[in-house]
Amino acid sequence: MGTPETAVPALRACFEAGHEVVAAWTQPDRPAGRGGKLKAPPVKEYAESQGVAVHQPEKIRTEEARALFESHEAEAAVVVAYGRILPPEFLRAPRRGCVNLHFSLLPKYRGAAPVNWAIVRGERETGVTTMLMDEGLDTGPVLLQRPTLVGEDETAPQLLARLAGMGADLLSETLRRFDEIEPRSQRDEDATHAPVLRREDGLIDWALGAADIARRVRGFQPWPNAHTVFRDRRLIIWDAVPMSPESFSADERGLLLAAGAGEIFRVGQGGLIAVACGGNTALGLRSVQPEGKRQMHALDFINGNRIRVGERLG
């Protein structure tokens, strides 16, 4: 049971380990692109390439969906980013329960967007967890875990792709050692949460420190993206780096100290747009995307728009 590309490695691992996959459950096809043509989820495409029956119910809290799920008589269900909360009768149907692969070290970052929030909140370490599902939100007993460091410049899509591969390996080990693993309860008092991302989460508050904003630039990809307003139009920041005060001249340091949050105080040097942030810190914009246009290097944005010192973002 899974939907996006990040769930495909786990499904592939089930086949490669020799398990009999009796069915794949995924979200319905959705319109995509400018033409609105229906696009199949990646899990569906891969499952069909392996000759596996695919089920895409619009709703799973129906008698019809429950009966279909029970008819598989599965030994276990593997759930990876399916996108639906399973009703209790689904959790009870497989003989050995439902095994979830989650992209954090539970109980940290329970919820829908663990990778994004781990980066935004500055975690140095994250990982993958397999757990037995219960009726709570990522609260079930932990089976196995595997940690990894978060790369200093790693974006959420890059980290998620890496965790998907790690998670597929951990899932294979979990299924192979299922009878010997002793499930252990999570400590609820250690839990943190990773709520569903909202568009407004990406709106940059330039009063934050530069390092904090840079983490949002990396963590809120591919959506909602870290974004601001420039000349009354939306501007997405795709790549940005905190700047060291030692890299500025004495005059530039004076400009930074005098600048308000979001004010541009240096343009072009080193291929960057330098923006004043909270705490007298500075963020260098390397790649941006103006509203209605393609992503571009900061220098191209400068040259095409005659960006001036003293203009303000936000």
Coordinates of C-alpha atoms in Angstrom, one line a residue:
M1 CA 0.0 0.0 0.0
G2 CA 1.8 3.1 -1.3
T3 CA 1.5 5.9 -3.8
P4 CA 4.6 8.1 -4.6
E5 CA 8.0 7.4 -6.1
T6 CA 9.5 7.0 -2.7
A7 CA 7.3 3.9 -2.0
V8 CA 8.5 2.1 -5.1
P9 CA 11.9 0.9 -3.7
A10 CA 10.0 -0.8 -0.8
L11 CA 7.7 -2.6 -3.3
R12 CA 10.6 -3.6 -5.4
A13 CA 12.4 -5.0 -2.4
C14 CA 9.4 -7.2 -1.7
F15 CA 9.7 -8.7 -5.1
E16 CA 13.4 -9.1 -4.9
A17 CA 13.2 -10.9 -1.6
G18 CA 10.9 -13.5 -3.2
H19 CA 7.7 -12.5 -1.4
E20 CA 4.4 -13.1 -3.1
V21 CA 2.7 -9.7 -3.6
V22 CA -1.0 -10.5 -3.9
A23 CA -2.1 -6.9 -4.6
A24 CA -1.0 -3.3 -4.6
W25 CA -3.2 -0.6 -3.2
T26 CA -2.6 3.0 -4.3
Q27 CA -4.3 6.4 -4.7
P28 CA -6.5 6.9 -7.8
D29 CA -5.0 8.4 -11.0
R30 CA -4.9 12.2 -10.8
P31 CA -4.8 15.0 -13.3
A32 CA -1.3 16.3 -13.9
G33 CA 0.5 18.9 -16.1
R34 CA -1.0 21.7 -18.1
G35 CA -3.3 19.5 -20.0
G36 CA -4.8 17.9 -16.9
K37 CA -4.2 14.4 -18.3
L38 CA -4.7 11.6 -15.8
K39 CA -1.4 10.3 -14.4
A40 CA -1.0 7.0 -12.7
P41 CA 0.8 6.9 -9.3
P42 CA 4.4 5.5 -9.5
V43 CA 3.4 2.5 -7.4
K44 CA 0.7 1.6 -9.8
E45 CA 3.1 1.8 -12.8
Y46 CA 5.7 -0.4 -11.1
A47 CA 3.1 -3.0 -9.8
E48 CA 1.5 -3.4 -13.2
S49 CA 5.0 -3.9 -14.7
Q50 CA 5.3 -6.9 -12.4
G51 CA 1.9 -8.2 -13.2
V52 CA 0.3 -7.5 -9.9
A53 CA -3.4 -6.5 -9.4
V54 CA -3.8 -2.9 -8.5
H55 CA -6.6 -1.4 -6.5
Q56 CA -7.3 2.4 -6.4
P57 CA -10.5 3.0 -4.3
E58 CA -11.6 6.6 -4.0
K59 CA -12.6 5.8 -0.4
I60 CA -11.5 2.9 1.8
R61 CA -14.0 3.4 4.7
T62 CA -16.6 1.4 2.8
E63 CA -17.9 -2.1 3.1
E64 CA -16.8 -2.9 -0.5
A65 CA -13.2 -1.8 0.2
R66 CA -13.1 -3.7 3.4
A67 CA -14.3 -6.9 1.8
L68 CA -11.8 -6.6 -1.1
F69 CA -8.9 -6.0 1.3
E70 CA -9.9 -9.0 3.4
S71 CA -10.3 -11.2 0.3
H72 CA -6.5 -11.0 -0.3
E73 CA -6.0 -13.2 2.8
A74 CA -2.6 -11.6 3.1
E75 CA -0.1 -12.6 5.7
A76 CA 1.0 -9.0 6.2
A77 CA 0.4 -5.6 4.6
V78 CA 3.3 -3.2 3.9
V79 CA 2.3 0.4 4.0
V80 CA 4.6 3.2 2.7
A81 CA 3.3 6.7 2.1
Y82 CA -0.1 5.4 1.0
G83 CA -1.8 8.7 1.9
R84 CA -4.8 7.3 3.7
I85 CA -5.4 6.5 7.4
L86 CA -6.4 2.8 7.6
P87 CA -9.6 1.9 9.4
P88 CA -9.3 -0.6 12.3
E89 CA -10.7 -3.4 10.3
F90 CA -7.9 -3.0 7.7
L91 CA -5.3 -3.1 10.5
R92 CA -6.8 -6.4 11.8
A93 CA -7.2 -8.1 8.4
P94 CA -3.6 -9.4 7.7
R95 CA -2.7 -12.3 9.9
R96 CA 0.6 -10.6 11.0
G97 CA -0.7 -7.1 10.9
C98 CA 0.3 -4.0 8.9
V99 CA 3.9 -3.0 8.7
N100 CA 4.6 0.7 8.1
L101 CA 7.9 2.1 6.8
H102 CA 8.2 5.6 8.2
F103 CA 10.9 8.1 7.2
S104 CA 12.1 9.3 10.6
L105 CA 13.4 7.8 13.9
L106 CA 10.1 7.4 15.7
P107 CA 8.8 8.7 18.0
K108 CA 10.4 11.8 16.5
Y109 CA 8.5 13.4 13.6
R110 CA 5.2 11.5 13.6
G111 CA 3.0 12.7 10.8
A112 CA 2.8 13.4 7.1
A113 CA 6.1 15.3 6.4
P114 CA 8.9 14.0 8.6
V115 CA 11.7 14.7 6.2
N116 CA 10.7 18.3 5.5
W117 CA 10.4 19.2 9.2
A118 CA 13.6 17.4 10.2
I119 CA 15.5 19.7 7.8
V120 CA 13.6 22.8 8.7
R121 CA 14.2 22.2 12.4
G122 CA 17.9 21.6 12.0
E123 CA 18.1 17.9 12.9
R124 CA 21.6 16.6 12.4
E125 CA 20.4 13.0 12.4
T126 CA 17.3 11.2 11.1
G127 CA 16.6 7.7 9.7
V128 CA 14.0 5.1 8.9
T129 CA 11.7 3.0 11.1
T130 CA 9.6 -0.1 10.5
M131 CA 6.7 -0.4 12.9
L132 CA 3.5 -2.4 13.5
M133 CA 0.6 -0.1 12.8
D134 CA -2.1 0.7 15.4
E135 CA -5.0 3.1 15.4
G136 CA -2.9 6.1 16.3
L137 CA -0.8 8.3 14.0
D138 CA 2.6 6.6 13.8
T139 CA 2.2 5.4 17.4
G140 CA 2.6 1.6 16.9
P141 CA 5.4 -0.6 18.3
V142 CA 8.8 -0.2 16.6
L143 CA 10.3 -3.2 14.9
L144 CA 13.7 -1.9 13.5
Q145 CA 15.4 1.4 12.9
R146 CA 18.4 2.7 11.0
P147 CA 19.9 6.2 11.5
T148 CA 21.7 8.5 9.1
L149 CA 23.2 12.0 9.2
V150 CA 21.5 14.8 7.4
G151 CA 23.8 16.3 4.8
E152 CA 24.7 20.0 5.4
D153 CA 23.3 21.1 2.0
E154 CA 20.8 18.2 1.5
T155 CA 17.3 19.2 0.3
A156 CA 14.2 17.4 1.3
P157 CA 13.8 15.6 -2.1
Q158 CA 17.4 14.4 -1.9
L159 CA 17.1 13.2 1.7
L160 CA 13.8 11.5 1.0
A161 CA 15.2 9.6 -2.0
R162 CA 18.1 8.4 0.1
L163 CA 15.8 7.4 3.0
A164 CA 13.6 5.5 0.5
G165 CA 16.5 3.3 -0.5
M166 CA 17.6 2.8 3.1
G167 CA 14.0 2.1 4.1
A168 CA 13.6 -0.6 1.4
D169 CA 16.6 -2.4 2.8
L170 CA 15.3 -2.1 6.4
L171 CA 11.9 -3.4 5.3
S172 CA 13.6 -6.5 3.7
E173 CA 15.4 -7.1 6.9
T174 CA 12.2 -6.6 9.0
L175 CA 10.2 -9.2 6.9
R176 CA 13.1 -11.6 6.9
R177 CA 13.5 -11.5 10.7
F178 CA 9.9 -10.9 11.5
D179 CA 9.5 -13.9 13.9
E180 CA 12.6 -12.9 16.0
I181 CA 12.1 -9.2 16.3
E182 CA 10.6 -8.1 19.6
P183 CA 8.4 -5.0 19.0
R184 CA 9.0 -2.2 21.4
S185 CA 6.6 0.5 22.5
Q186 CA 7.3 4.1 21.7
R187 CA 7.9 6.6 24.4
D188 CA 5.1 9.1 23.8
E189 CA 6.8 11.7 26.0
D190 CA 9.7 11.8 23.4
A191 CA 7.4 12.3 20.4
T192 CA 7.6 15.3 18.0
H193 CA 5.2 15.9 15.1
A194 CA 5.5 16.6 11.4
P195 CA 2.2 18.0 10.3
V196 CA 0.9 18.3 6.8
L197 CA 2.6 21.1 4.9
R198 CA 0.6 24.2 4.1
R199 CA 1.3 26.8 1.5
E200 CA 1.8 29.5 4.1
D201 CA 4.6 27.4 5.8
G202 CA 6.8 28.4 2.9
L203 CA 6.4 32.2 3.4
I204 CA 9.7 33.6 4.5
D205 CA 9.9 35.7 7.6
W206 CA 13.1 37.7 7.1
A207 CA 13.3 38.5 10.8
L208 CA 14.5 34.9 11.3
G209 CA 18.2 34.2 11.2
A210 CA 19.9 33.4 7.9
A211 CA 20.7 29.8 8.9
D212 CA 17.0 29.3 9.8
I213 CA 15.8 30.6 6.5
A214 CA 18.3 28.5 4.6
R215 CA 17.0 25.4 6.2
R216 CA 13.5 26.4 5.1
V217 CA 14.7 26.8 1.5
R218 CA 16.1 23.2 1.6
G219 CA 13.3 21.7 3.7
F220 CA 10.2 23.1 1.9
Q221 CA 11.1 21.6 -1.4
P222 CA 9.4 20.5 -3.7
W223 CA 6.4 22.2 -2.1
P224 CA 5.3 24.7 -0.8
N225 CA 8.8 26.1 -1.4
A226 CA 10.4 28.9 0.5
H227 CA 8.9 32.0 -1.1
T228 CA 8.7 35.8 -0.6
V229 CA 7.4 38.8 -2.4
F230 CA 9.5 41.1 -4.6
R231 CA 8.1 44.0 -6.6
D232 CA 4.6 42.8 -5.7
R233 CA 5.1 39.4 -7.2
R234 CA 5.9 36.0 -5.7
L235 CA 9.5 34.9 -5.7
I236 CA 10.6 31.3 -4.9
I237 CA 14.1 30.9 -3.4
W238 CA 15.5 27.5 -4.6
D239 CA 19.1 27.8 -3.3
A240 CA 20.5 30.0 -0.6
V241 CA 23.5 30.0 1.8
P242 CA 24.2 31.9 5.1
M243 CA 27.0 34.4 4.5
S244 CA 29.9 34.9 6.9
P245 CA 30.4 38.5 8.1
E246 CA 34.1 38.1 7.4
S247 CA 33.3 38.0 3.7
F248 CA 32.0 41.6 3.7
S249 CA 34.0 44.8 3.5
A250 CA 33.7 47.3 6.3
D251 CA 31.3 49.4 4.3
E252 CA 29.1 46.3 3.6
R253 CA 29.1 45.4 7.3
G254 CA 27.8 48.9 8.0
L255 CA 25.1 48.4 5.4
L256 CA 24.1 45.1 6.9
L257 CA 23.9 46.6 10.4
A258 CA 21.7 49.5 9.1
A259 CA 19.5 47.3 6.8
G260 CA 16.0 46.2 7.8
A261 CA 15.1 42.5 7.6
G262 CA 14.7 41.5 3.9
E263 CA 16.7 44.4 2.5
I264 CA 19.2 43.7 -0.3
F265 CA 22.5 45.2 0.6
R266 CA 24.9 43.6 -1.9
V267 CA 24.3 42.6 -5.5
G268 CA 26.3 40.4 -7.8
Q269 CA 29.5 39.7 -5.9
G270 CA 30.2 36.0 -5.9
G271 CA 27.1 35.5 -8.0
L272 CA 24.8 36.2 -5.0
I273 CA 22.1 38.5 -3.9
A274 CA 22.9 39.4 -0.2
V275 CA 19.8 39.9 1.9
A276 CA 19.7 41.1 5.5
C277 CA 18.1 38.8 8.0
G278 CA 17.4 38.8 11.7
G279 CA 20.2 39.0 14.2
N280 CA 22.4 41.0 11.8
T281 CA 22.9 37.8 9.7
A282 CA 22.9 37.7 5.9
L283 CA 21.6 35.2 3.4
G284 CA 23.1 34.8 -0.1
L285 CA 20.5 33.9 -2.8
R286 CA 22.0 31.6 -5.4
S287 CA 18.9 30.4 -7.4
V288 CA 15.5 31.9 -7.6
Q289 CA 12.3 31.6 -9.6
P290 CA 10.2 34.7 -10.3
E291 CA 6.4 34.3 -10.6
G292 CA 5.5 32.9 -14.0
K293 CA 9.1 32.2 -15.1
R294 CA 11.6 29.4 -14.9
Q295 CA 14.2 28.8 -12.1
M296 CA 17.3 30.9 -12.7
H297 CA 20.7 31.7 -11.3
A298 CA 20.8 34.8 -9.2
L299 CA 23.1 36.6 -11.7
D300 CA 20.5 36.1 -14.5
F301 CA 17.8 37.4 -12.2
I302 CA 20.0 40.5 -11.4
N303 CA 20.8 41.2 -15.0
G304 CA 17.2 40.7 -16.2
N305 CA 15.6 42.8 -13.5
R306 CA 18.2 45.4 -12.6
I307 CA 18.2 44.5 -9.0
R308 CA 19.4 47.4 -6.8
V309 CA 20.9 47.7 -3.3
G310 CA 18.2 49.0 -0.9
E311 CA 15.3 47.1 -2.4
R312 CA 13.4 44.8 0.0
L313 CA 12.0 41.3 -0.1
G314 CA 8.8 40.5 1.7

